[in-house]
Amino acid sequence: LAGVGPGCTDETLLSAIASALHTSTMPITGQLSAAVEKNPGVWLNTSQPLCKAFMVTDEDIRKQEELVQQVRKRLEEALMADMLAH
């Protein structure tokens, strides 16, 4: 993900996307107009966060699901090791 506009930090971008996910029932696509990169105040779609357009694919979702499963397994192993140590 890449933010658009002056002073757009990673924290600002994450906050904007998280807010959009929790307050909107519309899909989050980012700013679709190329004009917004030249002047963020022009052609702004106010229902979308200030980031460049992006698409989440089925492959992205599959990779994220695999990562979550791996992290859950490591957490389970760490908790079991901790229980056995005490």
GROMACS .gro file of N, CA and C in nm:
model
  258
    1LEU      N    1   0.084  -0.118   0.000
    1LEU     CA    2   0.000   0.000   0.000
    1LEU      C    3   0.088   0.123   0.000
    2ALA      N    4   0.043   0.223  -0.070
    2ALA     CA    5   0.117   0.349  -0.076
    2ALA      C    6   0.020   0.464  -0.056
    3GLY      N    7   0.055   0.553   0.035
    3GLY     CA    8  -0.029   0.669   0.061
    3GLY      C    9  -0.013   0.773  -0.048
    4VAL      N   10  -0.109   0.862  -0.057
    4VAL     CA   11  -0.101   0.976  -0.148
    4VAL      C   12  -0.121   1.102  -0.067
    5GLY      N   13  -0.060   1.209  -0.113
    5GLY     CA   14  -0.076   1.336  -0.045
    5GLY      C   15   0.043   1.368   0.043
    6PRO      N   16   0.056   1.496   0.078
    6PRO     CA   17   0.170   1.538   0.160
    6PRO      C   18   0.159   1.485   0.302
    7GLY      N   19   0.271   1.445   0.357
    7GLY     CA   20   0.276   1.402   0.497
    7GLY      C   21   0.204   1.273   0.527
    8CYS      N   22   0.184   1.189   0.428
    8CYS     CA   23   0.115   1.062   0.452
    8CYS      C   24   0.216   0.959   0.502
    9THR      N   25   0.215   0.934   0.632
    9THR     CA   26   0.307   0.837   0.692
    9THR      C   27   0.243   0.699   0.693
   10ASP      N   28   0.323   0.598   0.725
   10ASP     CA   29   0.269   0.462   0.736
   10ASP      C   30   0.160   0.456   0.843
   11GLU      N   31   0.181   0.528   0.954
   11GLU     CA   32   0.082   0.529   1.062
   11GLU      C   33  -0.049   0.592   1.017
   12THR      N   34  -0.039   0.701   0.942
   12THR     CA   35  -0.158   0.768   0.890
   12THR      C   36  -0.234   0.676   0.795
   13LEU      N   37  -0.160   0.610   0.707
   13LEU     CA   38  -0.220   0.519   0.610
   13LEU      C   39  -0.290   0.403   0.680
   14LEU      N   40  -0.222   0.341   0.776
   14LEU     CA   41  -0.282   0.230   0.850
   14LEU      C   42  -0.408   0.274   0.923
   15SER      N   43  -0.402   0.390   0.986
   15SER     CA   44  -0.518   0.443   1.057
   15SER      C   45  -0.635   0.469   0.963
   16ALA      N   46  -0.607   0.525   0.846
   16ALA     CA   47  -0.713   0.556   0.749
   16ALA      C   48  -0.779   0.428   0.697
   17ILE      N   49  -0.698   0.327   0.668
   17ILE     CA   50  -0.754   0.202   0.616
   17ILE      C   51  -0.832   0.129   0.724
   18ALA      N   52  -0.778   0.124   0.846
   18ALA     CA   53  -0.849   0.059   0.956
   18ALA      C   54  -0.982   0.129   0.981
   19SER      N   55  -0.982   0.261   0.979
   19SER     CA   56  -1.105   0.337   0.999
   19SER      C   57  -1.206   0.307   0.889
   20ALA      N   58  -1.159   0.304   0.765
   20ALA     CA   59  -1.249   0.276   0.653
   20ALA      C   60  -1.308   0.136   0.663
   21LEU      N   61  -1.228   0.040   0.706
   21LEU     CA   62  -1.277  -0.098   0.719
   21LEU      C   63  -1.385  -0.109   0.826
   22HIS      N   64  -1.372  -0.030   0.933
   22HIS     CA   65  -1.466  -0.040   1.044
   22HIS      C   66  -1.588   0.049   1.031
   23THR      N   67  -1.582   0.150   0.946
   23THR     CA   68  -1.695   0.244   0.939
   23THR      C   69  -1.773   0.238   0.808
   24SER      N   70  -1.724   0.163   0.711
   24SER     CA   71  -1.789   0.161   0.581
   24SER      C   72  -1.829   0.020   0.542
   25THR      N   73  -1.940   0.009   0.474
   25THR     CA   74  -1.981  -0.121   0.421
   25THR      C   75  -1.938  -0.137   0.275
   26MET      N   76  -1.878  -0.031   0.220
   26MET     CA   77  -1.831  -0.035   0.081
   26MET      C   78  -1.694  -0.101   0.074
   27PRO      N   79  -1.659  -0.158  -0.042
   27PRO     CA   80  -1.523  -0.212  -0.059
   27PRO      C   81  -1.420  -0.100  -0.047
   28ILE      N   82  -1.304  -0.133   0.006
   28ILE     CA   83  -1.196  -0.036   0.018
   28ILE      C   84  -1.103  -0.058  -0.101
   29THR      N   85  -1.095   0.040  -0.189
   29THR     CA   86  -1.014   0.028  -0.310
   29THR      C   87  -0.903   0.130  -0.318
   30GLY      N   88  -0.906   0.232  -0.235
   30GLY     CA   89  -0.811   0.341  -0.245
   30GLY      C   90  -0.857   0.442  -0.349
   31GLN      N   91  -0.772   0.540  -0.374
   31GLN     CA   92  -0.804   0.645  -0.471
   31GLN      C   93  -0.775   0.594  -0.611
   32LEU      N   94  -0.877   0.586  -0.695
   32LEU     CA   95  -0.863   0.529  -0.828
   32LEU      C   96  -0.813   0.628  -0.932
   33SER      N   97  -0.828   0.757  -0.909
   33SER     CA   98  -0.790   0.858  -1.007
   33SER      C   99  -0.640   0.887  -1.000
   34ALA      N  100  -0.575   0.887  -1.116
   34ALA     CA  101  -0.432   0.921  -1.122
   34ALA      C  102  -0.410   1.068  -1.087
   35ALA      N  103  -0.511   1.152  -1.106
   35ALA     CA  104  -0.499   1.295  -1.077
   35ALA      C  105  -0.473   1.321  -0.930
   36VAL      N  106  -0.518   1.233  -0.843
   36VAL     CA  107  -0.502   1.255  -0.700
   36VAL      C  108  -0.354   1.254  -0.661
   37GLU      N  109  -0.269   1.186  -0.738
   37GLU     CA  110  -0.126   1.184  -0.708
   37GLU      C  111  -0.062   1.320  -0.734
   38LYS      N  112  -0.111   1.393  -0.832
   38LYS     CA  113  -0.056   1.524  -0.864
   38LYS      C  114  -0.105   1.630  -0.767
   39ASN      N  115  -0.233   1.622  -0.731
   39ASN     CA  116  -0.291   1.718  -0.639
   39ASN      C  117  -0.397   1.646  -0.557
   40PRO      N  118  -0.363   1.605  -0.432
   40PRO     CA  119  -0.456   1.524  -0.353
   40PRO      C  120  -0.589   1.592  -0.323
   41GLY      N  121  -0.599   1.724  -0.340
   41GLY     CA  122  -0.725   1.792  -0.315
   41GLY      C  123  -0.821   1.787  -0.433
   42VAL      N  124  -0.773   1.742  -0.547
   42VAL     CA  125  -0.853   1.739  -0.669
   42VAL      C  126  -0.895   1.595  -0.697
   43TRP      N  127  -1.016   1.577  -0.744
   43TRP     CA  128  -1.069   1.445  -0.781
   43TRP      C  129  -1.062   1.345  -0.665
   44LEU      N  130  -1.077   1.394  -0.546
   44LEU     CA  131  -1.068   1.308  -0.429
   44LEU      C  132  -1.198   1.232  -0.407
   45ASN      N  133  -1.187   1.103  -0.390
   45ASN     CA  134  -1.302   1.020  -0.355
   45ASN      C  135  -1.304   1.011  -0.202
   46THR      N  136  -1.390   1.089  -0.139
   46THR     CA  137  -1.389   1.099   0.006
   46THR      C  138  -1.436   0.972   0.077
   47SER      N  139  -1.494   0.878   0.004
   47SER     CA  140  -1.536   0.754   0.068
   47SER      C  141  -1.423   0.651   0.074
   48GLN      N  142  -1.306   0.687   0.020
   48GLN     CA  143  -1.191   0.597   0.019
   48GLN      C  144  -1.074   0.660   0.094
   49PRO      N  145  -0.989   0.577   0.158
   49PRO     CA  146  -0.872   0.632   0.227
   49PRO      C  147  -0.772   0.690   0.126
   50LEU      N  148  -0.685   0.778   0.175
   50LEU     CA  149  -0.587   0.842   0.088
   50LEU      C  150  -0.470   0.748   0.061
   51CYS      N  151  -0.494   0.652  -0.023
   51CYS     CA  152  -0.388   0.561  -0.067
   51CYS      C  153  -0.409   0.530  -0.214
   52LYS      N  154  -0.301   0.487  -0.278
   52LYS     CA  155  -0.313   0.449  -0.418
   52LYS      C  156  -0.404   0.328  -0.429
   53ALA      N  157  -0.466   0.314  -0.543
   53ALA     CA  158  -0.558   0.202  -0.566
   53ALA      C  159  -0.484   0.070  -0.547
   54PHE      N  160  -0.554  -0.029  -0.492
   54PHE     CA  161  -0.495  -0.160  -0.472
   54PHE      C  162  -0.602  -0.266  -0.488
   55MET      N  163  -0.559  -0.388  -0.507
   55MET     CA  164  -0.652  -0.500  -0.519
   55MET      C  165  -0.599  -0.616  -0.434
   56VAL      N  166  -0.686  -0.679  -0.361
   56VAL     CA  167  -0.651  -0.797  -0.284
   56VAL      C  168  -0.700  -0.918  -0.362
   57THR      N  169  -0.607  -1.008  -0.394
   57THR     CA  170  -0.642  -1.125  -0.474
   57THR      C  171  -0.669  -1.245  -0.385
   58ASP      N  172  -0.726  -1.350  -0.443
   58ASP     CA  173  -0.746  -1.474  -0.369
   58ASP      C  174  -0.613  -1.530  -0.321
   59GLU      N  175  -0.509  -1.512  -0.400
   59GLU     CA  176  -0.375  -1.558  -0.362
   59GLU      C  177  -0.324  -1.481  -0.240
   60ASP      N  178  -0.349  -1.350  -0.234
   60ASP     CA  179  -0.312  -1.270  -0.117
   60ASP      C  180  -0.381  -1.324   0.008
   61ILE      N  181  -0.509  -1.355  -0.005
   61ILE     CA  182  -0.586  -1.407   0.109
   61ILE      C  183  -0.532  -1.543   0.151
   62ARG      N  184  -0.502  -1.630   0.055
   62ARG     CA  185  -0.449  -1.762   0.086
   62ARG      C  186  -0.316  -1.751   0.160
   63LYS      N  187  -0.227  -1.664   0.113
   63LYS     CA  188  -0.098  -1.645   0.179
   63LYS      C  189  -0.115  -1.595   0.321
   64GLN      N  190  -0.208  -1.501   0.340
   64GLN     CA  191  -0.232  -1.448   0.474
   64GLN      C  192  -0.289  -1.555   0.566
   65GLU      N  193  -0.380  -1.637   0.514
   65GLU     CA  194  -0.436  -1.746   0.595
   65GLU      C  195  -0.327  -1.844   0.637
   66GLU      N  196  -0.234  -1.875   0.545
   66GLU     CA  197  -0.123  -1.965   0.578
   66GLU      C  198  -0.035  -1.904   0.687
   67LEU      N  199  -0.007  -1.775   0.675
   67LEU     CA  200   0.074  -1.706   0.774
   67LEU      C  201   0.007  -1.710   0.911
   68VAL      N  202  -0.122  -1.686   0.915
   68VAL     CA  203  -0.196  -1.690   1.042
   68VAL      C  204  -0.188  -1.829   1.103
   69GLN      N  205  -0.203  -1.933   1.022
   69GLN     CA  206  -0.195  -2.070   1.073
   69GLN      C  207  -0.056  -2.099   1.129
   70GLN      N  208   0.049  -2.054   1.061
   70GLN     CA  209   0.186  -2.075   1.109
   70GLN      C  210   0.209  -2.005   1.243
   71VAL      N  211   0.162  -1.882   1.254
   71VAL     CA  212   0.179  -1.806   1.378
   71VAL      C  213   0.100  -1.870   1.491
   72ARG      N  214  -0.021  -1.916   1.463
   72ARG     CA  215  -0.101  -1.984   1.565
   72ARG      C  216  -0.030  -2.110   1.614
   73LYS      N  217   0.031  -2.185   1.523
   73LYS     CA  218   0.102  -2.307   1.559
   73LYS      C  219   0.222  -2.274   1.648
   74ARG      N  220   0.297  -2.169   1.612
   74ARG     CA  221   0.412  -2.129   1.694
   74ARG      C  222   0.367  -2.082   1.832
   75LEU      N  223   0.255  -2.010   1.838
   75LEU     CA  224   0.202  -1.966   1.966
   75LEU      C  225   0.162  -2.085   2.051
   76GLU      N  226   0.094  -2.182   1.990
   76GLU     CA  227   0.054  -2.303   2.062
   76GLU      C  228   0.177  -2.375   2.118
   77GLU      N  229   0.281  -2.387   2.037
   77GLU     CA  230   0.403  -2.455   2.082
   77GLU      C  231   0.469  -2.379   2.196
   78ALA      N  232   0.471  -2.246   2.188
   78ALA     CA  233   0.530  -2.165   2.294
   78ALA      C  234   0.451  -2.177   2.423
   79LEU      N  235   0.319  -2.177   2.414
   79LEU     CA  236   0.235  -2.191   2.533
   79LEU      C  237   0.251  -2.328   2.597
   80MET      N  238   0.261  -2.431   2.514
   80MET     CA  239   0.280  -2.567   2.567
   80MET      C  240   0.417  -2.578   2.635
   81ALA      N  241   0.520  -2.522   2.576
   81ALA     CA  242   0.654  -2.525   2.636
   81ALA      C  243   0.654  -2.450   2.768
   82ASP      N  244   0.583  -2.337   2.773
   82ASP     CA  245   0.575  -2.260   2.897
   82ASP      C  246   0.501  -2.337   3.005
   83MET      N  247   0.392  -2.405   2.967
   83MET     CA  248   0.316  -2.485   3.066
   83MET      C  249   0.402  -2.599   3.120
   84LEU      N  250   0.478  -2.664   3.034
   84LEU     CA  251   0.562  -2.775   3.077
   84LEU      C  252   0.678  -2.728   3.164
   85ALA      N  253   0.723  -2.605   3.144
   85ALA     CA  254   0.834  -2.551   3.221
   85ALA      C  255   0.791  -2.511   3.362
   86HIS      N  256   0.663  -2.489   3.380
   86HIS     CA  257   0.616  -2.445   3.513
   86HIS      C  258   0.541  -2.554   3.577
   0.00000   0.00000   0.00000
